[in-house]
Amino acid sequence: MSELFNEFLQRANQVLQHIEPLLPKPTEPIDWNTVYAASWQRKGNSSFFRPIQLDADIRLADLLGVDRQREQLLRNTQQFMRGFPANHALLWGARGTGKSSIVRALLAEYALQGLRLIEVERNELADLPLIVESLAALPQHFIVFCDDLSFEVGEGDYRILKSVLDGSLERAPDNVLLYATSNRRHLLPEQHSDNQHWQQGDGGELHPSEAVEDKIALSDRFGLWLSFYPFSQEHYLEVVQHWIAEYARPAQLDWQFSEELAKQAISWASARGNRNGRCAAQFAKQWVGLQLLEQAD
């Protein structure tokens, strides 16, 4: 009997040795007193926070033409930082208009007051319950940030995410908020075929199909929606001047905004098919760099 028992223990130990590498490992500790931003990573069977260095060169004052959106998100974040009720936020709209920059500028503004940023890829949002649980007892305030959150036609994992958000966000601790950006208001593409089954009610009311409701339900998990629109030409040129001034200042470059310079900026945007803040900053870098190169030569 003793030999059988010892043989059983040996086999059980062998099985455990084979299983152990497959078991999830605990997250690595991180010192949030010195780390201001991190990304959630999966490596093999381990999940952990990886510290990242975010550039602090974007300030809230640099985000021109989005005053309403900036102020609303700033107030929401201030409520959050002071322990008052605050909403999870979805920033949606045209690309390059400052959605991600606003979130990162908020970190630069409030990092010394205890704000921390955790970047999570869309495919990792299934780990949201684990992330939230690991942050709940910490003294800092955490924004879980998902950049460019969207789904394509036929992807079913948005339903999984919806259920995860339901449980994680509704029971999120007071020190955790989710901010997400997307080019789509409802995070999914909306097609004309979505409306083909709409019916006309007796009172003339339109009743959307269940498929449409299902798509809208995901973005409804965010209490605060902020819309970002393509820049007008006037807005674009204003941002161009701002960034030229920012890049020219350290080099003490003398410059004036002229009609010719405006034409160059407009041509630059036309070649890219879009007028936005990112395009304006890129043109300013190119133009200021070229002026400095010509001076050096």
mmCIF file of C-alpha atoms in Angstrom:
data_model
loop_
_atom_site.group_PDB
_atom_site.id
_atom_site.type_symbol
_atom_site.label_atom_id
_atom_site.label_comp_id
_atom_site.label_asym_id
_atom_site.label_seq_id
_atom_site.Cartn_x
_atom_site.Cartn_y
_atom_site.Cartn_z
ATOM 1 C CA MET A 1 0.000 0.000 0.000
ATOM 2 C CA SER A 2 2.857 2.321 0.892
ATOM 3 C CA GLU A 3 4.555 1.637 -2.461
ATOM 4 C CA LEU A 4 1.352 2.406 -4.348
ATOM 5 C CA PHE A 5 0.938 5.650 -2.421
ATOM 6 C CA ASN A 6 4.524 6.713 -3.142
ATOM 7 C CA GLU A 7 4.057 5.880 -6.821
ATOM 8 C CA PHE A 8 0.886 7.996 -6.841
ATOM 9 C CA LEU A 9 2.738 10.928 -5.275
ATOM 10 C CA GLN A 10 5.505 10.664 -7.851
ATOM 11 C CA ARG A 11 3.037 10.659 -10.737
ATOM 12 C CA ALA A 12 1.085 13.532 -9.215
ATOM 13 C CA ASN A 13 4.292 15.512 -8.853
ATOM 14 C CA GLN A 14 5.145 14.848 -12.514
ATOM 15 C CA VAL A 15 1.700 16.031 -13.587
ATOM 16 C CA LEU A 16 2.054 19.225 -11.525
ATOM 17 C CA GLN A 17 5.447 19.924 -13.078
ATOM 18 C CA HIS A 18 3.877 19.706 -16.540
ATOM 19 C CA ILE A 19 0.878 21.854 -15.571
ATOM 20 C CA GLU A 20 2.756 24.589 -13.690
ATOM 21 C CA PRO A 21 4.123 26.372 -16.798
ATOM 22 C CA LEU A 22 0.568 26.578 -18.156
ATOM 23 C CA LEU A 23 -0.896 28.220 -15.055
ATOM 24 C CA PRO A 24 -1.309 32.036 -15.035
ATOM 25 C CA LYS A 25 1.398 33.770 -13.059
ATOM 26 C CA PRO A 26 0.727 36.714 -10.724
ATOM 27 C CA THR A 27 1.241 40.233 -12.029
ATOM 28 C CA GLU A 28 4.602 41.846 -11.411
ATOM 29 C CA PRO A 29 4.573 44.551 -8.733
ATOM 30 C CA ILE A 30 4.945 48.160 -9.815
ATOM 31 C CA ASP A 31 5.720 51.247 -7.740
ATOM 32 C CA TRP A 32 2.954 53.695 -8.642
ATOM 33 C CA ASN A 33 4.630 56.385 -6.534
ATOM 34 C CA THR A 34 7.321 56.743 -9.188
ATOM 35 C CA VAL A 35 5.591 55.316 -12.285
ATOM 36 C CA TYR A 36 3.013 57.607 -13.895
ATOM 37 C CA ALA A 37 2.018 55.494 -16.895
ATOM 38 C CA ALA A 38 2.022 51.815 -17.806
ATOM 39 C CA SER A 39 0.645 49.452 -20.391
ATOM 40 C CA TRP A 40 -1.107 46.191 -19.647
ATOM 41 C CA GLN A 41 0.885 43.326 -21.171
ATOM 42 C CA ARG A 42 0.444 39.639 -21.746
ATOM 43 C CA LYS A 43 3.531 37.486 -22.095
ATOM 44 C CA GLY A 44 2.935 33.785 -22.256
ATOM 45 C CA ASN A 45 0.727 33.007 -19.293
ATOM 46 C CA SER A 46 1.683 36.139 -17.385
ATOM 47 C CA SER A 47 -0.161 39.445 -17.304
ATOM 48 C CA PHE A 48 1.473 42.518 -15.835
ATOM 49 C CA PHE A 49 1.871 46.290 -15.933
ATOM 50 C CA ARG A 50 4.856 47.491 -17.976
ATOM 51 C CA PRO A 51 6.019 51.037 -17.131
ATOM 52 C CA ILE A 52 6.090 53.359 -20.132
ATOM 53 C CA GLN A 53 7.449 56.855 -20.649
ATOM 54 C CA LEU A 54 4.906 59.231 -22.149
ATOM 55 C CA ASP A 55 6.071 62.500 -23.669
ATOM 56 C CA ALA A 56 4.877 65.492 -21.666
ATOM 57 C CA ASP A 57 5.326 67.895 -24.581
ATOM 58 C CA ILE A 58 1.565 68.200 -25.203
ATOM 59 C CA ARG A 59 -0.225 70.548 -22.816
ATOM 60 C CA LEU A 60 -3.919 71.207 -22.551
ATOM 61 C CA ALA A 61 -3.254 74.759 -23.774
ATOM 62 C CA ASP A 62 -1.807 73.344 -27.015
ATOM 63 C CA LEU A 63 -5.141 71.825 -28.003
ATOM 64 C CA LEU A 64 -6.771 74.620 -29.962
ATOM 65 C CA GLY A 65 -10.288 74.640 -31.346
ATOM 66 C CA VAL A 66 -11.531 71.866 -29.061
ATOM 67 C CA ASP A 67 -12.205 74.062 -26.050
ATOM 68 C CA ARG A 68 -15.601 72.553 -25.238
ATOM 69 C CA GLN A 69 -14.344 68.967 -25.386
ATOM 70 C CA ARG A 70 -11.210 69.833 -23.424
ATOM 71 C CA GLU A 71 -13.131 71.612 -20.670
ATOM 72 C CA GLN A 72 -15.721 68.839 -20.323
ATOM 73 C CA LEU A 73 -13.103 66.126 -19.989
ATOM 74 C CA LEU A 74 -11.038 68.318 -17.666
ATOM 75 C CA ARG A 75 -14.027 68.868 -15.356
ATOM 76 C CA ASN A 76 -14.873 65.167 -15.425
ATOM 77 C CA THR A 77 -11.274 64.337 -14.480
ATOM 78 C CA GLN A 78 -11.253 66.943 -11.717
ATOM 79 C CA GLN A 79 -14.435 65.413 -10.278
ATOM 80 C CA PHE A 80 -12.739 62.017 -10.415
ATOM 81 C CA MET A 81 -9.560 63.272 -8.737
ATOM 82 C CA ARG A 82 -11.522 64.861 -5.884
ATOM 83 C CA GLY A 83 -13.561 61.732 -5.204
ATOM 84 C CA PHE A 84 -16.803 63.093 -6.687
ATOM 85 C CA PRO A 85 -18.990 61.090 -9.109
ATOM 86 C CA ALA A 86 -17.541 61.049 -12.636
ATOM 87 C CA ASN A 87 -18.298 59.276 -15.910
ATOM 88 C CA HIS A 88 -16.366 56.925 -18.141
ATOM 89 C CA ALA A 89 -15.713 58.822 -21.373
ATOM 90 C CA LEU A 90 -15.776 58.035 -25.087
ATOM 91 C CA LEU A 91 -13.960 60.512 -27.334
ATOM 92 C CA TRP A 92 -15.014 59.906 -30.910
ATOM 93 C CA GLY A 93 -14.623 61.625 -34.259
ATOM 94 C CA ALA A 94 -12.205 62.604 -36.997
ATOM 95 C CA ARG A 95 -8.629 61.368 -36.830
ATOM 96 C CA GLY A 96 -5.839 63.681 -35.724
ATOM 97 C CA THR A 97 -8.156 66.129 -33.943
ATOM 98 C CA GLY A 98 -6.704 65.734 -30.450
ATOM 99 C CA LYS A 99 -8.646 62.877 -28.870
ATOM 100 C CA SER A 100 -5.632 60.931 -27.592
ATOM 101 C CA SER A 101 -3.615 64.089 -26.956
ATOM 102 C CA ILE A 102 -6.205 65.425 -24.508
ATOM 103 C CA VAL A 103 -6.012 62.268 -22.400
ATOM 104 C CA ARG A 104 -2.215 62.315 -22.319
ATOM 105 C CA ALA A 105 -2.183 66.046 -21.576
ATOM 106 C CA LEU A 106 -4.395 65.362 -18.557
ATOM 107 C CA LEU A 107 -1.747 62.994 -17.206
ATOM 108 C CA ALA A 108 0.924 65.672 -17.570
ATOM 109 C CA GLU A 109 -1.382 68.095 -15.736
ATOM 110 C CA TYR A 110 -2.281 65.861 -12.800
ATOM 111 C CA ALA A 111 0.464 63.246 -12.465
ATOM 112 C CA LEU A 112 1.968 64.967 -9.428
ATOM 113 C CA GLN A 113 -1.498 64.976 -7.824
ATOM 114 C CA GLY A 114 -1.818 61.205 -8.096
ATOM 115 C CA LEU A 115 -3.281 60.640 -11.566
ATOM 116 C CA ARG A 116 -1.975 57.570 -13.387
ATOM 117 C CA LEU A 117 -2.604 56.291 -16.917
ATOM 118 C CA ILE A 118 -2.839 52.654 -17.977
ATOM 119 C CA GLU A 119 -2.933 51.935 -21.703
ATOM 120 C CA VAL A 120 -4.844 48.790 -22.657
ATOM 121 C CA GLU A 121 -5.146 47.370 -26.154
ATOM 122 C CA ARG A 122 -8.604 46.460 -27.382
ATOM 123 C CA ASN A 123 -7.733 42.751 -27.371
ATOM 124 C CA GLU A 124 -6.672 42.983 -23.734
ATOM 125 C CA LEU A 125 -9.901 44.550 -22.458
ATOM 126 C CA ALA A 126 -11.141 41.091 -21.512
ATOM 127 C CA ASP A 127 -8.642 41.436 -18.627
ATOM 128 C CA LEU A 128 -10.457 44.542 -17.370
ATOM 129 C CA PRO A 129 -11.869 42.789 -14.259
ATOM 130 C CA LEU A 130 -8.343 41.696 -13.293
ATOM 131 C CA ILE A 131 -6.935 45.174 -13.959
ATOM 132 C CA VAL A 132 -9.652 46.897 -11.923
ATOM 133 C CA GLU A 133 -9.257 44.460 -9.044
ATOM 134 C CA SER A 134 -5.501 45.046 -8.879
ATOM 135 C CA LEU A 135 -5.977 48.836 -8.676
ATOM 136 C CA ALA A 136 -8.898 49.046 -6.263
ATOM 137 C CA ALA A 137 -6.932 49.326 -3.011
ATOM 138 C CA LEU A 138 -4.297 51.783 -4.264
ATOM 139 C CA PRO A 139 -4.283 55.461 -3.234
ATOM 140 C CA GLN A 140 -3.731 56.834 -6.754
ATOM 141 C CA HIS A 141 -6.435 57.567 -9.327
ATOM 142 C CA PHE A 142 -6.200 55.534 -12.538
ATOM 143 C CA ILE A 143 -7.465 56.231 -16.038
ATOM 144 C CA VAL A 144 -7.613 53.010 -18.015
ATOM 145 C CA PHE A 145 -7.102 54.246 -21.575
ATOM 146 C CA CYS A 146 -8.036 52.333 -24.730
ATOM 147 C CA ASP A 147 -6.944 54.195 -27.859
ATOM 148 C CA ASP A 148 -8.687 53.614 -31.187
ATOM 149 C CA LEU A 149 -11.395 51.306 -29.856
ATOM 150 C CA SER A 150 -13.516 49.977 -32.718
ATOM 151 C CA PHE A 151 -14.795 46.777 -34.290
ATOM 152 C CA GLU A 152 -15.347 45.608 -37.846
ATOM 153 C CA VAL A 153 -18.378 43.956 -39.398
ATOM 154 C CA GLY A 154 -18.624 40.308 -38.380
ATOM 155 C CA GLU A 155 -16.536 40.592 -35.236
ATOM 156 C CA GLY A 156 -18.464 39.087 -32.375
ATOM 157 C CA ASP A 157 -16.047 39.906 -29.573
ATOM 158 C CA TYR A 158 -17.693 43.306 -29.077
ATOM 159 C CA ARG A 159 -20.498 41.414 -27.298
ATOM 160 C CA ILE A 160 -17.928 39.881 -24.972
ATOM 161 C CA LEU A 161 -16.492 43.332 -24.336
ATOM 162 C CA LYS A 162 -19.971 44.691 -23.678
ATOM 163 C CA SER A 163 -20.558 42.147 -20.935
ATOM 164 C CA VAL A 164 -17.081 42.808 -19.502
ATOM 165 C CA LEU A 165 -17.740 46.542 -19.465
ATOM 166 C CA ASP A 166 -21.111 45.972 -17.830
ATOM 167 C CA GLY A 167 -19.570 44.135 -14.916
ATOM 168 C CA SER A 168 -16.282 46.022 -14.674
ATOM 169 C CA LEU A 169 -17.525 49.583 -15.132
ATOM 170 C CA GLU A 170 -20.682 49.383 -13.068
ATOM 171 C CA ARG A 171 -18.725 47.987 -10.138
ATOM 172 C CA ALA A 172 -15.510 49.900 -10.780
ATOM 173 C CA PRO A 173 -13.890 51.345 -7.638
ATOM 174 C CA ASP A 174 -13.887 55.087 -7.122
ATOM 175 C CA ASN A 175 -10.247 55.352 -8.193
ATOM 176 C CA VAL A 176 -10.687 53.853 -11.708
ATOM 177 C CA LEU A 177 -12.182 55.417 -14.863
ATOM 178 C CA LEU A 178 -12.170 54.192 -18.452
ATOM 179 C CA TYR A 179 -11.429 56.670 -21.246
ATOM 180 C CA ALA A 180 -11.554 55.424 -24.839
ATOM 181 C CA THR A 181 -11.082 57.025 -28.250
ATOM 182 C CA SER A 182 -12.636 55.922 -31.518
ATOM 183 C CA ASN A 183 -13.307 57.182 -35.009
ATOM 184 C CA ARG A 184 -16.837 55.806 -34.640
ATOM 185 C CA ARG A 185 -19.504 57.060 -32.282
ATOM 186 C CA HIS A 186 -20.974 53.594 -31.731
ATOM 187 C CA LEU A 187 -17.599 51.788 -32.043
ATOM 188 C CA LEU A 188 -18.981 49.678 -34.918
ATOM 189 C CA PRO A 189 -19.532 50.511 -38.596
ATOM 190 C CA GLU A 190 -23.087 51.586 -39.339
ATOM 191 C CA GLN A 191 -24.478 50.430 -42.661
ATOM 192 C CA HIS A 192 -27.543 51.255 -44.687
ATOM 193 C CA SER A 193 -28.599 47.620 -44.387
ATOM 194 C CA ASP A 194 -28.956 48.098 -40.624
ATOM 195 C CA ASN A 195 -32.107 50.091 -41.327
ATOM 196 C CA GLN A 196 -33.752 47.812 -43.842
ATOM 197 C CA HIS A 197 -35.910 46.105 -41.227
ATOM 198 C CA TRP A 198 -37.140 49.263 -39.540
ATOM 199 C CA GLN A 199 -40.910 49.419 -39.377
ATOM 200 C CA GLN A 200 -43.354 52.283 -39.389
ATOM 201 C CA GLY A 201 -45.491 52.319 -36.243
ATOM 202 C CA ASP A 202 -49.115 53.416 -36.010
ATOM 203 C CA GLY A 203 -48.115 56.822 -34.706
ATOM 204 C CA GLY A 204 -45.430 57.355 -37.301
ATOM 205 C CA GLU A 205 -42.639 56.352 -34.906
ATOM 206 C CA LEU A 206 -39.644 54.437 -36.222
ATOM 207 C CA HIS A 207 -38.625 51.351 -34.227
ATOM 208 C CA PRO A 208 -34.989 50.382 -34.812
ATOM 209 C CA SER A 209 -34.117 46.746 -35.240
ATOM 210 C CA GLU A 210 -32.499 44.703 -32.512
ATOM 211 C CA ALA A 211 -29.232 44.689 -34.473
ATOM 212 C CA VAL A 212 -29.017 48.466 -34.316
ATOM 213 C CA GLU A 213 -29.836 48.496 -30.609
ATOM 214 C CA ASP A 214 -27.174 45.864 -30.029
ATOM 215 C CA LYS A 215 -24.528 48.052 -31.670
ATOM 216 C CA ILE A 216 -25.520 51.220 -29.850
ATOM 217 C CA ALA A 217 -25.589 49.397 -26.504
ATOM 218 C CA LEU A 218 -21.787 49.100 -26.406
ATOM 219 C CA SER A 219 -21.096 52.837 -26.571
ATOM 220 C CA ASP A 220 -23.874 53.413 -24.017
ATOM 221 C CA ARG A 221 -21.505 52.019 -21.383
ATOM 222 C CA PHE A 222 -19.753 55.405 -21.495
ATOM 223 C CA GLY A 223 -21.574 58.169 -19.675
ATOM 224 C CA LEU A 224 -19.689 61.034 -21.338
ATOM 225 C CA TRP A 225 -19.530 61.321 -25.137
ATOM 226 C CA LEU A 226 -17.262 63.962 -26.657
ATOM 227 C CA SER A 227 -17.391 64.621 -30.411
ATOM 228 C CA PHE A 228 -14.415 65.792 -32.499
ATOM 229 C CA TYR A 229 -14.915 67.163 -36.005
ATOM 230 C CA PRO A 230 -12.623 67.902 -38.984
ATOM 231 C CA PHE A 231 -10.908 71.287 -38.859
ATOM 232 C CA SER A 232 -12.054 74.196 -40.944
ATOM 233 C CA GLN A 233 -9.309 75.901 -42.938
ATOM 234 C CA GLU A 234 -9.283 78.828 -40.498
ATOM 235 C CA HIS A 235 -8.972 76.470 -37.532
ATOM 236 C CA TYR A 236 -6.225 74.504 -39.258
ATOM 237 C CA LEU A 237 -4.155 77.623 -40.009
ATOM 238 C CA GLU A 238 -4.557 78.795 -36.415
ATOM 239 C CA VAL A 239 -3.092 75.507 -35.194
ATOM 240 C CA VAL A 240 -0.288 75.721 -37.762
ATOM 241 C CA GLN A 241 0.723 79.133 -36.389
ATOM 242 C CA HIS A 242 0.632 77.815 -32.835
ATOM 243 C CA TRP A 243 2.982 74.925 -33.596
ATOM 244 C CA ILE A 244 5.362 77.022 -35.690
ATOM 245 C CA ALA A 245 5.685 79.344 -32.700
ATOM 246 C CA GLU A 246 6.296 76.385 -30.374
ATOM 247 C CA TYR A 247 8.993 74.834 -32.561
ATOM 248 C CA ALA A 248 10.605 78.171 -33.452
ATOM 249 C CA ARG A 249 10.861 79.448 -29.864
ATOM 250 C CA PRO A 250 13.726 77.202 -28.589
ATOM 251 C CA ALA A 251 15.818 78.082 -31.653
ATOM 252 C CA GLN A 252 14.870 81.780 -31.433
ATOM 253 C CA LEU A 253 13.807 81.686 -35.069
ATOM 254 C CA ASP A 254 12.297 84.942 -36.340
ATOM 255 C CA TRP A 255 9.279 84.331 -38.538
ATOM 256 C CA GLN A 256 6.032 85.883 -39.707
ATOM 257 C CA PHE A 257 2.898 84.167 -40.885
ATOM 258 C CA SER A 258 2.344 85.275 -44.467
ATOM 259 C CA GLU A 259 -0.046 84.472 -47.280
ATOM 260 C CA GLU A 260 2.662 82.381 -48.918
ATOM 261 C CA LEU A 261 3.220 80.391 -45.719
ATOM 262 C CA ALA A 262 -0.541 79.814 -45.431
ATOM 263 C CA LYS A 263 -0.594 78.480 -49.001
ATOM 264 C CA GLN A 264 2.224 76.076 -48.166
ATOM 265 C CA ALA A 265 0.343 74.823 -45.098
ATOM 266 C CA ILE A 266 -2.865 74.339 -47.087
ATOM 267 C CA SER A 267 -0.986 72.499 -49.834
ATOM 268 C CA TRP A 268 0.599 70.245 -47.203
ATOM 269 C CA ALA A 269 -2.826 69.337 -45.822
ATOM 270 C CA SER A 270 -4.321 68.819 -49.289
ATOM 271 C CA ALA A 271 -1.607 66.304 -50.135
ATOM 272 C CA ARG A 272 -2.661 64.290 -47.082
ATOM 273 C CA GLY A 273 -6.369 64.650 -47.668
ATOM 274 C CA ASN A 274 -7.086 65.948 -44.191
ATOM 275 C CA ARG A 275 -6.871 69.135 -42.114
ATOM 276 C CA ASN A 276 -6.260 68.328 -38.469
ATOM 277 C CA GLY A 277 -3.984 69.069 -35.547
ATOM 278 C CA ARG A 278 -1.567 66.261 -36.324
ATOM 279 C CA CYS A 279 -1.150 67.496 -39.884
ATOM 280 C CA ALA A 280 -0.627 71.076 -38.639
ATOM 281 C CA ALA A 281 2.113 69.972 -36.213
ATOM 282 C CA GLN A 282 3.819 67.919 -38.911
ATOM 283 C CA PHE A 283 3.864 70.866 -41.306
ATOM 284 C CA ALA A 284 5.215 73.146 -38.580
ATOM 285 C CA LYS A 285 8.048 70.716 -37.845
ATOM 286 C CA GLN A 286 8.931 70.465 -41.517
ATOM 287 C CA TRP A 287 8.827 74.218 -42.112
ATOM 288 C CA VAL A 288 10.732 75.248 -38.980
ATOM 289 C CA GLY A 289 13.311 72.511 -39.535
ATOM 290 C CA LEU A 290 13.834 73.662 -43.115
ATOM 291 C CA GLN A 291 14.326 77.308 -42.043
ATOM 292 C CA LEU A 292 16.888 76.272 -39.436
ATOM 293 C CA LEU A 293 18.701 74.068 -41.951
ATOM 294 C CA GLU A 294 18.927 76.938 -44.442
ATOM 295 C CA GLN A 295 20.268 79.244 -41.706
ATOM 296 C CA ALA A 296 22.876 76.669 -40.716
ATOM 297 C CA ASP A 297 24.024 76.309 -44.320
#
